[in-house]
């Protein structure tokens, strides 16, 4: 599963790959605890992003 880290311009600049749903959920919890804003999305294909995260302090999209 893939998570994309988005910059202030809305571009994905880093990918985080995890194996399995347990690691995915654990990673989302760690990022949330670190102050990242997490937007889960439905992936259409196995190589698509499953979530997009923004660094603490970045403006959240509506």
Coordinates of N, CA and C in Angstrom, one line a residue, residues 24-43:
X24 N -0.3 -0.4 7.4 CA -0.9 0.8 6.8 C -1.6 1.6 8.0
X25 N -2.4 0.9 8.8 CA -3.1 1.5 9.9 C -2.1 2.0 10.9
X26 N -1.0 1.3 11.2 CA 0.0 1.7 12.1 C 0.7 2.9 11.6
X27 N 1.0 3.0 10.3 CA 1.7 4.1 9.8 C 0.8 5.4 9.8
X28 N -0.5 5.2 9.5 CA -1.4 6.4 9.6 C -1.5 6.9 11.0
X29 N -1.5 6.0 12.0 CA -1.5 6.4 13.4 C -0.3 7.2 13.8
X30 N 0.9 6.7 13.3 CA 2.1 7.4 13.6 C 2.2 8.8 13.0
X31 N 1.8 8.8 11.8 CA 1.8 10.1 11.1 C 0.8 11.1 11.8
X32 N -0.4 10.6 12.1 CA -1.4 11.4 12.8 C -0.8 11.9 14.2
X33 N -0.2 11.0 14.9 CA 0.4 11.4 16.2 C 1.5 12.4 16.0
X34 N 2.2 12.4 14.9 CA 3.3 13.4 14.6 C 2.7 14.7 14.1
X35 N 1.4 14.8 14.0 CA 0.8 16.1 13.5 C 0.5 16.2 12.1
X36 N 0.8 15.1 11.3 CA 0.4 15.1 9.9 C -1.1 15.1 9.7
X37 N -1.5 15.8 8.6 CA -2.9 15.7 8.3 C -3.1 14.5 7.3
X38 N -3.9 13.6 7.5 CA -4.1 12.4 6.7 C -5.4 12.4 6.0
X39 N -5.4 12.2 4.7 CA -6.6 12.1 3.9 C -6.5 10.7 3.3
X40 N -7.4 9.8 3.7 CA -7.5 8.4 3.1 C -8.3 8.5 1.9
X41 N -7.8 7.8 0.9 CA -8.5 7.7 -0.4 C -8.7 6.3 -0.9
X42 N -9.6 6.0 -1.7 CA -9.8 4.7 -2.3 C -8.9 4.6 -3.5
X43 N -8.1 3.5 -3.5 CA -7.2 3.3 -4.6 C -7.9 2.4 -5.7

